[in-house]
Coordinates of C-alpha atoms in Angstrom, one line a residue:
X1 CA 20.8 18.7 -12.2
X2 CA 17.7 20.9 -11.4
X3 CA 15.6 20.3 -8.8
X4 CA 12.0 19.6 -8.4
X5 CA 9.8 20.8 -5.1
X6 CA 8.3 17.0 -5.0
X7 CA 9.7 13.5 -5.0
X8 CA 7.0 10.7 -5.5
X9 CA 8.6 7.5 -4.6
X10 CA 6.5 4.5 -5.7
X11 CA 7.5 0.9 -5.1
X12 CA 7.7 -1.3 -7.8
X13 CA 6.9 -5.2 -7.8
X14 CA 7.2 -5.8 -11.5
X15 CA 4.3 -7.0 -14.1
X16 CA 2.1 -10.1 -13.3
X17 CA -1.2 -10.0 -10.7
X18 CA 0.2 -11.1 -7.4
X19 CA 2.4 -8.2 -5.9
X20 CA 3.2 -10.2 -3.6
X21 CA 5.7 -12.3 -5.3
X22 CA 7.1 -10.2 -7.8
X23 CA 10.4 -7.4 -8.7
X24 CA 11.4 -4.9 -6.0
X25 CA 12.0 -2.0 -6.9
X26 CA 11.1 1.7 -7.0
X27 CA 10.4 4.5 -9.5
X28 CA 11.1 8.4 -8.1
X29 CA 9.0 10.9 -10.5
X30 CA 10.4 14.4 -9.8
X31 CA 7.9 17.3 -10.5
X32 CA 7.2 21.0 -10.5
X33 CA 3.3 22.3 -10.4
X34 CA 4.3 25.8 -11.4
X35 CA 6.3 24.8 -15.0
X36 CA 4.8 21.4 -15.1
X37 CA 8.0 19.6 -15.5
X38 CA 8.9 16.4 -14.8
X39 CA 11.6 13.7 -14.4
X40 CA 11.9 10.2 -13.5
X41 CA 14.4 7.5 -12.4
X42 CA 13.6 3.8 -12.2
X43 CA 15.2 0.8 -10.8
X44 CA 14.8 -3.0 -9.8
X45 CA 17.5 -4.1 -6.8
X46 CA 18.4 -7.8 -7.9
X47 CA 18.3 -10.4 -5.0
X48 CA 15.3 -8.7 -3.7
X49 CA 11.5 -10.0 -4.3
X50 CA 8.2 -8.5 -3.5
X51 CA 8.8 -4.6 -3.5
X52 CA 5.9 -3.0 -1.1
X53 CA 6.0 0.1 0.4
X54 CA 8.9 2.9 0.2
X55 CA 9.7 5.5 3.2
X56 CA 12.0 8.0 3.9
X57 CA 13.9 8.7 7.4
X58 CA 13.0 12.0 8.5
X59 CA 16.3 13.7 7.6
X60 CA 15.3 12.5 3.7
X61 CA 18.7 10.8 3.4
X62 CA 17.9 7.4 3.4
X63 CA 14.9 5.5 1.5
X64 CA 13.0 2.2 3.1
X65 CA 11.4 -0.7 0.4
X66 CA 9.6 -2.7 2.0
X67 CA 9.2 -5.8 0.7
X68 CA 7.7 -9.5 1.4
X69 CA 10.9 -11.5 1.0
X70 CA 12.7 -11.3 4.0
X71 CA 15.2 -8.2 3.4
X72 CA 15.5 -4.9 5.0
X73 CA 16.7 -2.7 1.9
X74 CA 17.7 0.6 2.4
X75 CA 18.7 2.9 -0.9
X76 CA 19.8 6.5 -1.3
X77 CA 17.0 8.6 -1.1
X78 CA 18.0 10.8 -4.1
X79 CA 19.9 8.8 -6.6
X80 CA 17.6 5.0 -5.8
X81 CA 21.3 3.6 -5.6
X82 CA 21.4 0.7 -2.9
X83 CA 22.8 1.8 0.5
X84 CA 22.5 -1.8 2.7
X85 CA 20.2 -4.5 2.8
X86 CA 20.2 -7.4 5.5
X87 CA 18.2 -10.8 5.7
X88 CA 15.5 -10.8 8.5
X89 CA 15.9 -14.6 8.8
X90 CA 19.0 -14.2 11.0
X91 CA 16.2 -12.9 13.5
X92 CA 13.7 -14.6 13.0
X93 CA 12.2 -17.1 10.8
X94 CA 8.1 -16.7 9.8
X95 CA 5.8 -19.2 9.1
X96 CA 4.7 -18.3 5.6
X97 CA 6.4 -16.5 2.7
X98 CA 4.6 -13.5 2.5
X99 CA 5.3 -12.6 6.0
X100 CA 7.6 -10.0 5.7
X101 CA 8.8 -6.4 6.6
X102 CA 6.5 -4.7 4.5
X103 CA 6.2 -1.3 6.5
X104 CA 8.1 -0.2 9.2
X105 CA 7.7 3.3 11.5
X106 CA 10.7 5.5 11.9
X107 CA 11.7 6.6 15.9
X108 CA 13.9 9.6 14.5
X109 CA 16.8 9.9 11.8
X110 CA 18.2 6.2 12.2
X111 CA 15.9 4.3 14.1
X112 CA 12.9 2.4 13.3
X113 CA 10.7 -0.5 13.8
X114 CA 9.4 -3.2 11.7
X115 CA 7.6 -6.7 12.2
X116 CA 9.7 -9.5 11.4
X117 CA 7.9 -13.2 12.2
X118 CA 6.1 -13.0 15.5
X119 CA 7.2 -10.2 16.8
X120 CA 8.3 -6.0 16.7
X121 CA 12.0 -5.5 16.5
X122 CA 13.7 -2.2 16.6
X123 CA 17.0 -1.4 14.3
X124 CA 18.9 1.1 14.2
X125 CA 20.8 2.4 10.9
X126 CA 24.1 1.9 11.8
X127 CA 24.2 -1.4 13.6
X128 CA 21.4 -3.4 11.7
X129 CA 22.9 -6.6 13.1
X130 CA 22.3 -5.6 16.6
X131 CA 18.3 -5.6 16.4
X132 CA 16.4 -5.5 19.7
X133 CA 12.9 -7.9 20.1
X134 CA 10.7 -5.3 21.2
X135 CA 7.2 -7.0 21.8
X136 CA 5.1 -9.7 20.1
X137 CA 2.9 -8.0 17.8
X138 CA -0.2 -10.7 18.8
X139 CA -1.3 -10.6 14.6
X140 CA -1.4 -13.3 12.4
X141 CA 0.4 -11.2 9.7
X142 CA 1.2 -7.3 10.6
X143 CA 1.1 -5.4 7.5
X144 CA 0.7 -1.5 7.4
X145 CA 2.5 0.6 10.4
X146 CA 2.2 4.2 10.9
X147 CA 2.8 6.2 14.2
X148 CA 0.3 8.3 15.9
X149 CA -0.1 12.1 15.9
X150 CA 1.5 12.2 19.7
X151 CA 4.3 9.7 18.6
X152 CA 3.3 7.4 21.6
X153 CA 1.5 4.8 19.6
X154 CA 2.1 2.3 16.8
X155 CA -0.7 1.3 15.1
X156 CA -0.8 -1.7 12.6
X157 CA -3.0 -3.3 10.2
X158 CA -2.9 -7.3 9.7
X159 CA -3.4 -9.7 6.5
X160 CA -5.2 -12.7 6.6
X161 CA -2.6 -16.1 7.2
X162 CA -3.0 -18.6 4.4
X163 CA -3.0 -21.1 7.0
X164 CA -4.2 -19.2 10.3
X165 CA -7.5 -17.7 8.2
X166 CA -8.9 -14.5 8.2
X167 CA -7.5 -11.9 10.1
X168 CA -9.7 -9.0 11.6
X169 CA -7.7 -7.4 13.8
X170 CA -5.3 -4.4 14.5
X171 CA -2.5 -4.1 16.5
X172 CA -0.8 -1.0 19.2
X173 CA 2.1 -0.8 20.5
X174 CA 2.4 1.5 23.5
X175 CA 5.7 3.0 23.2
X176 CA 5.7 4.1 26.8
X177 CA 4.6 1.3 28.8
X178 CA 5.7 -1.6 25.8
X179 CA 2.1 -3.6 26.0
X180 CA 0.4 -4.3 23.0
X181 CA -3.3 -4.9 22.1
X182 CA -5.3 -6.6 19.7
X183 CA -8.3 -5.0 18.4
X184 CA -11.3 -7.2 16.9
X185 CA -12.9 -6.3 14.3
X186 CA -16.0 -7.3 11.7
X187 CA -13.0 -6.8 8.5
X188 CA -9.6 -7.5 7.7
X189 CA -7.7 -4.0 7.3
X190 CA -4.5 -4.6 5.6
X191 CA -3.8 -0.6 5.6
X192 CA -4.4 2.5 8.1
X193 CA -3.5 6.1 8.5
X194 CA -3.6 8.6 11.4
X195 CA -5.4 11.4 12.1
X196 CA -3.3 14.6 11.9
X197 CA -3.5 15.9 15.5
X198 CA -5.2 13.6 17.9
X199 CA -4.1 9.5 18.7
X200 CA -7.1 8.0 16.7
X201 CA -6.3 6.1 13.5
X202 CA -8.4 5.0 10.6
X203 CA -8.2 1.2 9.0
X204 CA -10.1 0.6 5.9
X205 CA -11.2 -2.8 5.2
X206 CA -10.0 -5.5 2.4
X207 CA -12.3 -8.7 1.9
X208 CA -11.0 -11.4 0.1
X209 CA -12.6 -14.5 -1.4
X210 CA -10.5 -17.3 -0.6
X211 CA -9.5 -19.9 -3.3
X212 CA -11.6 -23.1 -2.7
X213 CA -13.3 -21.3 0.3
X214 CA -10.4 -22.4 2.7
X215 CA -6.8 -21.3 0.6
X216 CA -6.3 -17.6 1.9
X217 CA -2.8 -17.2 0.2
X218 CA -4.1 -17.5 -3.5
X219 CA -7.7 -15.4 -3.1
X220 CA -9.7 -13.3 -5.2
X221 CA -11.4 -9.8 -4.7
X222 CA -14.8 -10.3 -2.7
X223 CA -17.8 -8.3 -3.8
X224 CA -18.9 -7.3 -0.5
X225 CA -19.9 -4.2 1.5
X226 CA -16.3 -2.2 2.7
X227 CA -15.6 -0.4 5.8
X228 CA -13.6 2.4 7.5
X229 CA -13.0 2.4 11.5
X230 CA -12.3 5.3 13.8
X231 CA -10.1 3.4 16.3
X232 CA -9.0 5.4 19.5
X233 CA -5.3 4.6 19.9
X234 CA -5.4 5.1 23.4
X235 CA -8.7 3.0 24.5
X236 CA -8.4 0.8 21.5
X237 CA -12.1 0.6 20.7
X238 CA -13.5 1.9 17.8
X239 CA -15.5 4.9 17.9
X240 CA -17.3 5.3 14.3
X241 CA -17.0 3.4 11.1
X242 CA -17.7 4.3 7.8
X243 CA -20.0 1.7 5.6
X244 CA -20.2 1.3 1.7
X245 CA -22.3 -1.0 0.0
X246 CA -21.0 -3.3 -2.5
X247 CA -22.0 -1.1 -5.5
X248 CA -19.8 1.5 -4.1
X249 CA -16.6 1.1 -5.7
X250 CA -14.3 1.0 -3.0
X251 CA -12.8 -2.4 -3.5
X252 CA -9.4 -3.7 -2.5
X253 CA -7.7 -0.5 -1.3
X254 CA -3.9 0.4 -1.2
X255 CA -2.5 3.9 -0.4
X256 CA -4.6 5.7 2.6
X257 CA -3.9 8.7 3.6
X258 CA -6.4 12.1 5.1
X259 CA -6.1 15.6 4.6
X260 CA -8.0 18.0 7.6
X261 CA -11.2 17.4 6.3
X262 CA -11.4 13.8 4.3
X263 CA -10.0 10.6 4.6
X264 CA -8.2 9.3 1.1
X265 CA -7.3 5.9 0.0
X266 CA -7.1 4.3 -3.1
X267 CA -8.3 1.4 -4.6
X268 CA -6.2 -1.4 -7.0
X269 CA -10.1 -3.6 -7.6
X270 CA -12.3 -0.6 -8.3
X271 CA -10.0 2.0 -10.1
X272 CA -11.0 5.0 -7.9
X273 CA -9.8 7.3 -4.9
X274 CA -12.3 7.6 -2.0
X275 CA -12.6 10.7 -0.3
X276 CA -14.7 9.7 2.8
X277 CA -15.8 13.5 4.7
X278 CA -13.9 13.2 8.8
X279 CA -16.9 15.4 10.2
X280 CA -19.7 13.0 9.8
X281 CA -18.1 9.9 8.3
X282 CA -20.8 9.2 6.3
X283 CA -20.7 11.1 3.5
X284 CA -18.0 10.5 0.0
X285 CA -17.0 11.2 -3.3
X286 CA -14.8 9.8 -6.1
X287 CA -12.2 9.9 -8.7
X288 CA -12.8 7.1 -11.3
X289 CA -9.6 5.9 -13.4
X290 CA -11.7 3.3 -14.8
X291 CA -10.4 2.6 -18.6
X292 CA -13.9 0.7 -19.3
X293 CA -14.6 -2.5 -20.1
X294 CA -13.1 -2.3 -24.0
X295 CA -10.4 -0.3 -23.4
X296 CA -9.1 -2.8 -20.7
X297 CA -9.5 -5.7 -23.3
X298 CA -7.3 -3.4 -25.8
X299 CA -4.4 -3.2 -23.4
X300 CA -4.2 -7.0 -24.6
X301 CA -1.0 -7.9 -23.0
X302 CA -1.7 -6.6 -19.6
X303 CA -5.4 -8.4 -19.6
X304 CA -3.3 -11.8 -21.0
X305 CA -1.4 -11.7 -17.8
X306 CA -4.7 -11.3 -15.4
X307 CA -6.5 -13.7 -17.0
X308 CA -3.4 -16.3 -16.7
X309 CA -3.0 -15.5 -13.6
X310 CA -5.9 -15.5 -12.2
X311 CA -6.2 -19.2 -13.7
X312 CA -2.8 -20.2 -12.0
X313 CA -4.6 -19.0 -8.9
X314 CA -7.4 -21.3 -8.7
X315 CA -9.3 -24.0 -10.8
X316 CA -12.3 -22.1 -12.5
X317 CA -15.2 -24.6 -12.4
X318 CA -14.4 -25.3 -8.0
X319 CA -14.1 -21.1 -7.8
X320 CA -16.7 -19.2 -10.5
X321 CA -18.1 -17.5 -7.8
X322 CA -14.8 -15.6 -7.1
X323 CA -14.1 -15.1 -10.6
X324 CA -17.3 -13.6 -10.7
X325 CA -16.8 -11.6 -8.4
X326 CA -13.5 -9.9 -9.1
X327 CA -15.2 -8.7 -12.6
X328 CA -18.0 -7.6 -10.3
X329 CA -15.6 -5.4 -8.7
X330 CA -13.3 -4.2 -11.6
X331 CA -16.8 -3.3 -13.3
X332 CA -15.7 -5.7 -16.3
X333 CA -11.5 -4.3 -16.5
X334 CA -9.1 -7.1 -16.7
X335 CA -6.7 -4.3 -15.1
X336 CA -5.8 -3.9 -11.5
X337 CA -5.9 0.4 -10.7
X338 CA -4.7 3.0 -8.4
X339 CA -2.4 1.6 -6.2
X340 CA -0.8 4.9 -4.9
X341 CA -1.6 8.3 -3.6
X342 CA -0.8 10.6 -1.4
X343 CA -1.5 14.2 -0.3
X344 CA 0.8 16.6 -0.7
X345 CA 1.8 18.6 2.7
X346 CA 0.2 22.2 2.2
X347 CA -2.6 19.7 1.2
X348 CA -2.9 21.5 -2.6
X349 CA -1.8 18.4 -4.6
X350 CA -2.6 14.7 -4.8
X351 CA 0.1 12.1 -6.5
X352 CA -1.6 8.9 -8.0
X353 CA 0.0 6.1 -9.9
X354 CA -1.8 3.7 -11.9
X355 CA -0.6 0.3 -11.8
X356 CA -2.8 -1.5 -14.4
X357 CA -2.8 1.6 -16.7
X358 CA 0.8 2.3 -15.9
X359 CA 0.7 6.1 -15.7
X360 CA 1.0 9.0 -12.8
X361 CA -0.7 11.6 -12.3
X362 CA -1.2 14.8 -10.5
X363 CA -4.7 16.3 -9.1
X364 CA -5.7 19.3 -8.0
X365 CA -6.7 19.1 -4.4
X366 CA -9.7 19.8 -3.2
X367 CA -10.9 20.3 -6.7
X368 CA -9.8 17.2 -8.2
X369 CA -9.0 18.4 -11.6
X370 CA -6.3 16.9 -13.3
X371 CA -2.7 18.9 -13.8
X372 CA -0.7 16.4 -15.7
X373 CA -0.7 12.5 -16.3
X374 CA 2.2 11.3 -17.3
X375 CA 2.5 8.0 -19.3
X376 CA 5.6 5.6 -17.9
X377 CA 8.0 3.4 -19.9
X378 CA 7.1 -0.1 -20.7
X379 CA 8.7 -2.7 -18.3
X380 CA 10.9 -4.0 -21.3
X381 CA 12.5 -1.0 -21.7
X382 CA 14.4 -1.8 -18.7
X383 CA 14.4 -5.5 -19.2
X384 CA 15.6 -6.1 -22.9
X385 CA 15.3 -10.1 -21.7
X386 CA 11.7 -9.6 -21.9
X387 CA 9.5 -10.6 -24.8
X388 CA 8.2 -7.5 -26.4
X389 CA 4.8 -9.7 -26.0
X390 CA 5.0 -9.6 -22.5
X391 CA 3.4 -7.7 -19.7
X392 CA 4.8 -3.9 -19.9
X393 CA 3.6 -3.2 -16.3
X394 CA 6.5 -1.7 -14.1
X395 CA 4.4 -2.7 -11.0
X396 CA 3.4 0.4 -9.2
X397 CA 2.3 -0.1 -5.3
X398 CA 2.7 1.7 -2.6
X399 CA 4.0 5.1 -2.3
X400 CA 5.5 7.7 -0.1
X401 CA 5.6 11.7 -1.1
X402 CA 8.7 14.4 -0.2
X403 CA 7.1 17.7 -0.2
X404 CA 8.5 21.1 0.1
X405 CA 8.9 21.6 3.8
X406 CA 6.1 23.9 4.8

């Protein structure tokens, strides 16, 4: 078998609209800049639901999908074969289904923590029976973990509870001391990233329309101004923020990640990557995977599924104005878009994968020119038990990028 410099691991959570309740699984795309070439491997883990967000130990052994039904599932990182998995209910039991251990932030080559129900737990590889209750994490759903640049924080995004409401909040987690704060804030941020050298982390808003003004589980995309905060880890108080109006197209992101000089993040409403400038936070530019109104309504089966869904969601006549809404902010596309990317480590290449459009591809960074794009299999390739009329979407979401050590 040759080898490739990168591995681009992107969880997988099937076709449909709500990734939330779908396969898990992940796809690994292999890929060499100087020859171009490419492999890929793909696969679903039975038993498992909601496939999330993939991450690697830092040994690169062992792969993490995180998922929102309940499991901790571990595969190998090179072959996607399953290594362990355990229920999180024989912790702790949450409150809603889609409370589950989505992200989790690795302590070194075997230990990590995650959010299961109410609180932080830390595991450890090789007695994931034997899980310790570190903290309550004070959310109403944590969602997105990543560590600081000095290692002594754990910051966390949180989702809005389909019960509880809106969320607008972030959590830390002093590793020293063990206390944990809850930051307010104007937003919900489902997802955040750090900055590369100093305990300050960025958490990019995600406004929702709720179905019927009150259900927050089944909601649709709000057309509303989006944000980015600066958040001192340390103080927890936000120091800037970032502001886009609603014409921006910067709609219900996925993926964040920075290089040294922009913060990146992707967006499944709006089709685009947003490359907001670090220096004065103010100023950004895009790239646009829009396929256009027509060409959305082409990919028939895909826009069959969105508009069935979306009706399955919520009653049309009691909720127009979030209908209305969400084709504000997909400019007319009955597709959902960019759900990953990430930078590569010498900071020369940027990994995207399309979920509505169902292809990867491979920029040139800082130019943004595009290397390759590579068109994926249909989902009933690896289903036969699928119609051939049915959704083809593998599922792509969230992503996490092995470079070439530098």
């Amino acid at each position: 078998m040759r080898s490739y410099p990168y591995a681009f691991h992107v969880a997988l959570d099937g076709n449909g609209l709500n990734g939330l309740e779908g396969r898990a699984g992940v796809c690994l795309f292999r890929y060499d800049p100087v020859s171009g070439d490419h492999a890929y491997k793909i696969a679903y883990f039975p038993g498992a639901s909601g496939g999330h967000a993939p991450s690697a130990d830092p040994s690169r052994r062992v792969g993490f999908l995180g998922n929102t039904g309940q499991h901790l599932l571990f595969y190998d990182l090179a072959t996607l074969e399953e290594a362990d998995r355990i229920s999180t209910l024989r912790f702790e039991v949450p409150d809603t289904t889609i409370k589950g251990s989505t992200h989790l932030v690795w302590l070194d080559d075997t230990q990590f923590v995650t959010s299961i129900g109410e609180h932080l737990w830390k595991f450890d590889l090789n007695r994931l029976t034997k899980a310790e209750q570190v903290a309550p994490h004070g959310l109403k759903i944590p969602h997105a973990m990543k560590r600081t640049a000095s290692g002594r924080y754990i910051v966390y995004g949180g989702m809005d509870h389909p019960t509880r409401g809106e969320a607008r909040e972030v959590g830390i987690l002093d590793t020293v001391t063990g206390d944990v704060r809850r930051v307010e804030l104007p937003t919900t941020c489902w997802h955040l990233v750090c900055h590369p050298v100093l305990d300050v982390f960025y958490a990019i808003s995600f406004r929702v329309t709720p179905a019927d003004r009150t259900d927050w589980e089944h909601w649709g995309m709000a057309w509303l101004r989006q944000y980015a905060f600066e958040i001192d880890a340390e103080e927890g108080r936000v120091l800037r923020h970032w502001t886009a109006d609603r014409d921006v197209p910067a709609h219900i992101n996925s993926d964040v990640t920075i290089s040294d000089s922009e913060l990146i993040f992707c967006t499944g409403g709006s089709h685009t990557v947003v490359f907001v400038d670090l220096l004065t936070l103010s100023r950004h530019r895009l790239i646009d995977e829009h396929p256009g109104a027509l060409e959305s309504w082409a990919l028939t089966r895909q826009s069959a599924t969105t508009l069935t869904e979306s009706f399955m969601r919520a009653g049309f006549f009691g909720n127009s104005n979030a209908f209305a809404e969400s084709l504000r902010v997909s400019r007319g596309a009955l597709l959902d878009g960019i759900y990953a990317c990430q930078l590569s480590a010498d900071q020369t290449l940027l990994f995207t994968a399309n979920r509505g459009q169902n292809h990867i591809t491979v920029y040139d960074y800082p130019s943004l020119e595009i290397r390759d794009r590579v068109v994926m299999p249909e989902l009933q390739e690896l289903d036969p038990g699928l119609p051939a009329w049915g959704d083809p979407r593998l599922g792509f979401h969230h992503s996490y990028l092995v470079s070439p050590t530098l």
